Coordinates of C-alpha atoms in Angstrom, one line a residue:
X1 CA -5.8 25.5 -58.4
X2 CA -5.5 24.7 -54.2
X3 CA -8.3 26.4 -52.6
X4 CA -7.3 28.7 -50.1
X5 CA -7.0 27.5 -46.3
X6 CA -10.2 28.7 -44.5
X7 CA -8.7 30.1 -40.7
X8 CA -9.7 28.1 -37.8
X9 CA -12.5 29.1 -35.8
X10 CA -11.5 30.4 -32.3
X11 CA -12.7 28.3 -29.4
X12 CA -16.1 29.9 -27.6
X13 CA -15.5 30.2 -23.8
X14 CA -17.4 26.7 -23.5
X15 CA -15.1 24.6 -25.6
X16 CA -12.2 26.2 -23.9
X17 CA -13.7 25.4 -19.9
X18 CA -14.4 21.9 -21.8
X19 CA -10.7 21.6 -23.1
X20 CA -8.9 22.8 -19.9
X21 CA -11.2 19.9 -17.8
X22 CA -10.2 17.2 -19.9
X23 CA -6.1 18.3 -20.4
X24 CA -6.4 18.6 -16.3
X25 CA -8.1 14.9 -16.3
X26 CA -5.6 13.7 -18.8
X27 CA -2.5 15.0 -16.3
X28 CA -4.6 13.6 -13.4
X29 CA -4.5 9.8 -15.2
X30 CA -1.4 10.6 -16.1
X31 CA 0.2 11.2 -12.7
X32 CA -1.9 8.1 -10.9
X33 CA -0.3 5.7 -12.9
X34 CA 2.8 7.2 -12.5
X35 CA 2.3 7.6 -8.6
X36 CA 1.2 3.9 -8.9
X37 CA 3.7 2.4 -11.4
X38 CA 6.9 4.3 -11.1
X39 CA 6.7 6.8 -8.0
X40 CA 5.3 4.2 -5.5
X41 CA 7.9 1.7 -6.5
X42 CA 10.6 3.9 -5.8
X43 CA 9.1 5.0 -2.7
X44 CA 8.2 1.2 -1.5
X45 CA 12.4 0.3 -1.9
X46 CA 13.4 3.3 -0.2
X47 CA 11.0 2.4 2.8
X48 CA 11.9 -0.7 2.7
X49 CA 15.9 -0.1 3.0
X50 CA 15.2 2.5 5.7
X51 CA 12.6 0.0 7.6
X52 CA 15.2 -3.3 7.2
X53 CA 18.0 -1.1 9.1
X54 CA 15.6 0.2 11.9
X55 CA 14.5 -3.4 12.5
X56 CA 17.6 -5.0 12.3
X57 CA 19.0 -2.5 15.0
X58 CA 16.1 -3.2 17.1
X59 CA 16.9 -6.8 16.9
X60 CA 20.4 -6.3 17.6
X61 CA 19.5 -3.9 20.7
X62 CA 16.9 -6.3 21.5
X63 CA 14.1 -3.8 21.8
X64 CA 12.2 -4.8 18.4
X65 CA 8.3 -5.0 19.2
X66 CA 6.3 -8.6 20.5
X67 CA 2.9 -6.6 21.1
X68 CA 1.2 -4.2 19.8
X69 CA 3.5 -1.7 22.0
X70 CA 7.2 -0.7 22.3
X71 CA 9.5 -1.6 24.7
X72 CA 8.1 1.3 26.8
X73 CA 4.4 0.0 26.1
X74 CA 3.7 2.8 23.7
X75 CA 1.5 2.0 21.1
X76 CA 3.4 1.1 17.6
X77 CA 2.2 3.5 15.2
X78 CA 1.5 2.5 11.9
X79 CA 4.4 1.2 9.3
X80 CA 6.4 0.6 12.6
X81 CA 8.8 -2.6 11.4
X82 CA 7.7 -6.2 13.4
X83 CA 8.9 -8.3 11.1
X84 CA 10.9 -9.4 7.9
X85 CA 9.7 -12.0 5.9
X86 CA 11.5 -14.8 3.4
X87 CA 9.8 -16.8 0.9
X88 CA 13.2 -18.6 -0.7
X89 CA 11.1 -19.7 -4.0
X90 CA 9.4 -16.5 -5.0
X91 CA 12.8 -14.6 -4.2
X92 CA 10.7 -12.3 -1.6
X93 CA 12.6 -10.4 1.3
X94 CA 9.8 -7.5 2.9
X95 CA 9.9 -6.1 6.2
X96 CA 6.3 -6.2 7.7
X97 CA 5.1 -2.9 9.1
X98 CA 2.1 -2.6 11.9
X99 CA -1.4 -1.5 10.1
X100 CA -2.8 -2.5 7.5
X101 CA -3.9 0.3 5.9
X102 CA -4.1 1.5 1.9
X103 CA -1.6 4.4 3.2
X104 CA 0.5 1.7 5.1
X105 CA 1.0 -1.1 2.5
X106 CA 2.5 1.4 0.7
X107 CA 5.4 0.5 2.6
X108 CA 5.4 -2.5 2.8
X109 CA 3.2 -6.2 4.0
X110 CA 1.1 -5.0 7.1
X111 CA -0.1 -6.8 9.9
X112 CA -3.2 -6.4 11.1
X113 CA -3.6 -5.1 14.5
X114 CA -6.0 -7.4 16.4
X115 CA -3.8 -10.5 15.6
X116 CA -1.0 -12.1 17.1
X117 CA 2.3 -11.6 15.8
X118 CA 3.9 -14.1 13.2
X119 CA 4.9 -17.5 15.2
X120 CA 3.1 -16.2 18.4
X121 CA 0.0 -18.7 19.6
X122 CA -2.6 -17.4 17.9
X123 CA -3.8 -16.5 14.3
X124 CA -1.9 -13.6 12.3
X125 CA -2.5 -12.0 9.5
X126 CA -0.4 -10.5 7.1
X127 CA -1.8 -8.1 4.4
X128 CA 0.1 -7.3 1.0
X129 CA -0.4 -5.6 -2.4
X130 CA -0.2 -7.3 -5.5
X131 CA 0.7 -5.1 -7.9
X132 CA 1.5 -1.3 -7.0
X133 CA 3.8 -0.4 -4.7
X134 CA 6.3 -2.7 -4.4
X135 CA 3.9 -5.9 -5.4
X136 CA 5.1 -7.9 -2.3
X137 CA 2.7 -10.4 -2.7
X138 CA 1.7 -10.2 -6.1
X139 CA 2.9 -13.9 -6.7
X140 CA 2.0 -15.8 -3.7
X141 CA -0.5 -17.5 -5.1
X142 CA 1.8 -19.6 -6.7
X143 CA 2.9 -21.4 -3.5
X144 CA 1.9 -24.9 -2.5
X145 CA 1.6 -27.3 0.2
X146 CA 4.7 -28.0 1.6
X147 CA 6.5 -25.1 0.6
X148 CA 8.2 -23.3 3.7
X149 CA 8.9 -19.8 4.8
X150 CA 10.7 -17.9 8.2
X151 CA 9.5 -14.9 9.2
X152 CA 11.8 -12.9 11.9
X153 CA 10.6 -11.2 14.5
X154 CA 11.6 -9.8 17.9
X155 CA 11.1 -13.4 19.2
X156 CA 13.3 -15.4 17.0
X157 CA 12.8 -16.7 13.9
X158 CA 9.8 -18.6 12.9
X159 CA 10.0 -21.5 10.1
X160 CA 5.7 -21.6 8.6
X161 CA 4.9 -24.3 6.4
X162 CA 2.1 -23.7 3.8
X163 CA -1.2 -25.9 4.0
X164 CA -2.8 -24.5 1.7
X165 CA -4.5 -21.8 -0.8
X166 CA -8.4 -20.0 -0.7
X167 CA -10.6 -18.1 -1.8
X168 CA -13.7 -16.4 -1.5
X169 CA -16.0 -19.0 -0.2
X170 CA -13.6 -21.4 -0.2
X171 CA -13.7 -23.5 3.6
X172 CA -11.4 -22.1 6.3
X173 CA -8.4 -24.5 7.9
X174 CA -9.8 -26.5 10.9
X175 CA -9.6 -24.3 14.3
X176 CA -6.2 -23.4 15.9
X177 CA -5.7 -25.7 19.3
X178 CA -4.1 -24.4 21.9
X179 CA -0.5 -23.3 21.8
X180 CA -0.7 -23.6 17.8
X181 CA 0.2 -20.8 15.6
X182 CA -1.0 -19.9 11.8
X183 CA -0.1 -16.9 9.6
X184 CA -2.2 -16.0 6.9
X185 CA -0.8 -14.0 4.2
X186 CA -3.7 -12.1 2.1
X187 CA -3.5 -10.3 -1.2
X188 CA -5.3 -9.8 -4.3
X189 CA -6.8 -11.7 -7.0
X190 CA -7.5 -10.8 -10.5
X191 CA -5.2 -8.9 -12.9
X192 CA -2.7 -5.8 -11.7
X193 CA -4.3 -2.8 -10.5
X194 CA -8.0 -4.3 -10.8
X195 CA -8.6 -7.0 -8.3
X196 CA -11.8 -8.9 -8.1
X197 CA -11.3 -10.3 -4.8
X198 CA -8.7 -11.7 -1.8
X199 CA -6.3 -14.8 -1.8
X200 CA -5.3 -16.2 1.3
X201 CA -2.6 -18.3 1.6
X202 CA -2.4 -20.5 4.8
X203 CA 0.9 -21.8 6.7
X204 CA 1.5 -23.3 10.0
X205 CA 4.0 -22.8 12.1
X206 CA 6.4 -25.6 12.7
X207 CA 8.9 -24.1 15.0
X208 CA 8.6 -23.2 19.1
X209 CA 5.5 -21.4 19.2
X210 CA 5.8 -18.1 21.3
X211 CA 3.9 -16.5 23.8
X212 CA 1.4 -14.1 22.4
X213 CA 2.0 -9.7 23.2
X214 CA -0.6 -8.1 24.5
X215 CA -3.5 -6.5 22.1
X216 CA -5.2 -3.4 22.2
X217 CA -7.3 -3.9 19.4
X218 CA -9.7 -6.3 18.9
X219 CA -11.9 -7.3 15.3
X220 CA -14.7 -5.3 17.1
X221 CA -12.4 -2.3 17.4
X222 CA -10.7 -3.0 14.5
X223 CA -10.9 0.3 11.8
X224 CA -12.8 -0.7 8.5
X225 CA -9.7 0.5 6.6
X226 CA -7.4 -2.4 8.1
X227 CA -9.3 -5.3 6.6
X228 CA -8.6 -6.6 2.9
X229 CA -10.1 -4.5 0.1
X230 CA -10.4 -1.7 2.0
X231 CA -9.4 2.3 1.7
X232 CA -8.6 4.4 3.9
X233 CA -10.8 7.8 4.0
X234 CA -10.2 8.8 7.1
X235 CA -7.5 11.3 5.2
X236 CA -10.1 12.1 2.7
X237 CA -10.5 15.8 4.2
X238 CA -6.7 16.1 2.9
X239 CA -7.8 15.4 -1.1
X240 CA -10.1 18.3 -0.6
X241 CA -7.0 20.4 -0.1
X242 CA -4.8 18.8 -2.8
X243 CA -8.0 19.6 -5.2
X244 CA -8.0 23.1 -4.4
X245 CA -4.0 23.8 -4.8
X246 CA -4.4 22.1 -8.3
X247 CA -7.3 24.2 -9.1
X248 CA -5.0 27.0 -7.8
X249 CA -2.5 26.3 -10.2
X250 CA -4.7 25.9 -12.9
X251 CA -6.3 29.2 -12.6
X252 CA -2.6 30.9 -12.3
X253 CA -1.0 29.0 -15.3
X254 CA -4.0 30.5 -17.4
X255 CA -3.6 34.2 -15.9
X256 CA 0.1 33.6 -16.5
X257 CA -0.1 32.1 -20.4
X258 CA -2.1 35.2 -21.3
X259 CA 0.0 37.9 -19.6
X260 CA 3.6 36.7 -19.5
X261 CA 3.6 34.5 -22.4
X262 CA 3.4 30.5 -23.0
X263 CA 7.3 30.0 -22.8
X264 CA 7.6 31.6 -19.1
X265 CA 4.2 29.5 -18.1
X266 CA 5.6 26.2 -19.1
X267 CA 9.0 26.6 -17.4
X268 CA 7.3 27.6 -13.9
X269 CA 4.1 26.0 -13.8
X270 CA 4.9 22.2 -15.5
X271 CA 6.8 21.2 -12.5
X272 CA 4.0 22.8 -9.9
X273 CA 1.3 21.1 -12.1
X274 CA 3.3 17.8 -11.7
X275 CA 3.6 18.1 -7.6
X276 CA -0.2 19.1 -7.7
X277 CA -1.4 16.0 -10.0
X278 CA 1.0 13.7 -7.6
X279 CA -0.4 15.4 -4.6
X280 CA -3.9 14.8 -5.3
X281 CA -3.7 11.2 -7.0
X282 CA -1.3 10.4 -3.8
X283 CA -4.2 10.9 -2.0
X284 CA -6.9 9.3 -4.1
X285 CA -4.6 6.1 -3.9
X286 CA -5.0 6.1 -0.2
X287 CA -8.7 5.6 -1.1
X288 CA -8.1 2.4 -3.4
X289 CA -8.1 -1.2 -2.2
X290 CA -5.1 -1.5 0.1
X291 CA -4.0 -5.2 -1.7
X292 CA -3.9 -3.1 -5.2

């Protein structure tokens, strides 16, 4: 004879708190990868279209930036287009934005502020995510000496050979001599979404080299959050904010599942959970590495 089902014990107020952490952890995870994986993707190719058709009318109206200003020597704020850059054999076409921040290589490759411009005298250096967002330079490892690739700027364009491929620890190319010109493009190593250190490929430029813009920024000046490996936390105060509206909604979806009823709950606060979880992980992304 079946013995008779013994009811489940209600949860105590302590396995509930514990319960409605972990579910909000689990949606947190949840939206970071999907920020990460499917969101930022989307979000890289629309910048990307929209940054390609503002540089390409700059080129055409002959205004598109050689310095670290405008035309009217107004600073270029950050994810401003400079560039667009080919590599033929890895099938990569990116524009390259100004900064080099985790928020700014969301966009797309970013140069870093105290160097020259690509095919200008001068060092410059290019900084690009591996994996999330777009993955620009998530295979640029695989080039070689002798390979070649033209980057486009307001100057022309600018055909770079590739000498060669380093990392940590690795020794640096001889010195640049006068009137020479280098870009170095820098990424991650290690496997997607967990890098244990930088890549740098080097190329020379084997074109005219250019005369170099003027620089407002130096490496002294340079913020911490613009070198490789870096986040950016100078937005941190904003998380704070994000934490507290998905707190906010937390707290209402509970009032709401236990005085309108689960079936209202779920239809209003699903989608403002979702914008909450994207809001905050958005801006715990803008902490990570910014060659993720």
């Amino acid at each position: 004879m079946p013995q008779p089902t013994r009811p489940l014990a209600p949860f105590t107020a302590r396995e509930q708190a514990i319960r409605g952490a972990l579910t909000v952890l689990a949606a947190l995870l949840l939206a970071l990868s999907l920020n990460v994986m499917v969101v930022g993707q989307l979000r890289h190719l629309v910048a990307q279209q929209q940054l390609s058709d503002m540089f390409l009318d700059q080129l055409a109206k002959g205004t598109a930036p050689v310095s670290e200003g405008d035309v009217d020597d107004v600073l270029l704020a950050d994810g401003a287009p400079v560039g667009i850059i080919e590599i033929p054999r890895l099938g990569i076409r990116e524009v390259i934005v100004e900064g080099s921040d985790s928020g700014t290589t969301q966009l797309g490759p970013g140069h870093r502020r105290d160097t020259s411009l690509p095919g200008q005298a001068g060092e410059s250096v290019i900084i690009g995510r591996a994996a999330g967002f777009g993955g620009a330079f998530g295979r640029i490892q695989e080039l070689a000496p002798g390979d070649q690739f033209t980057i486009v700027t307001g100057q022309g364009e600018h055909e770079f050979e590739v000498i060669g491929l380093r990392y940590a620890g690795d020794p640096s190319p001889p010195r640049l001599r006068a009137g020479e010109s280098r870009v170095i493009l820098t990424t991650a190593r290690g496997i997607p979404y967990a890098p244990s250190g930088i890549a740098r490929v080097d190329a020379r430029l084997v074109t005219e080299t250019q005369p170099a813009g003027l620089r407002q920024t130096r490496l002294a000046t340079l913020p911490e959050a613009d070198k490789p490996m870096m986040g950016d936390t100078s937005m941190a105060w904003a998380l704070v904010f994000a934490l507290q509206f998905l707190v906010a909604v937390e707290i209402a979806a509970v009032w709401s599942y236990r005085n309108v009823g689960a079936r209202r709950t779920w239809i209003v606060f699903v989608p403002l959970t979702l914008f909450a979880a994207l809001w905050v992980t958005g801006e715990i992304v803008r902490l990570l590495p910014n060659v993720l």
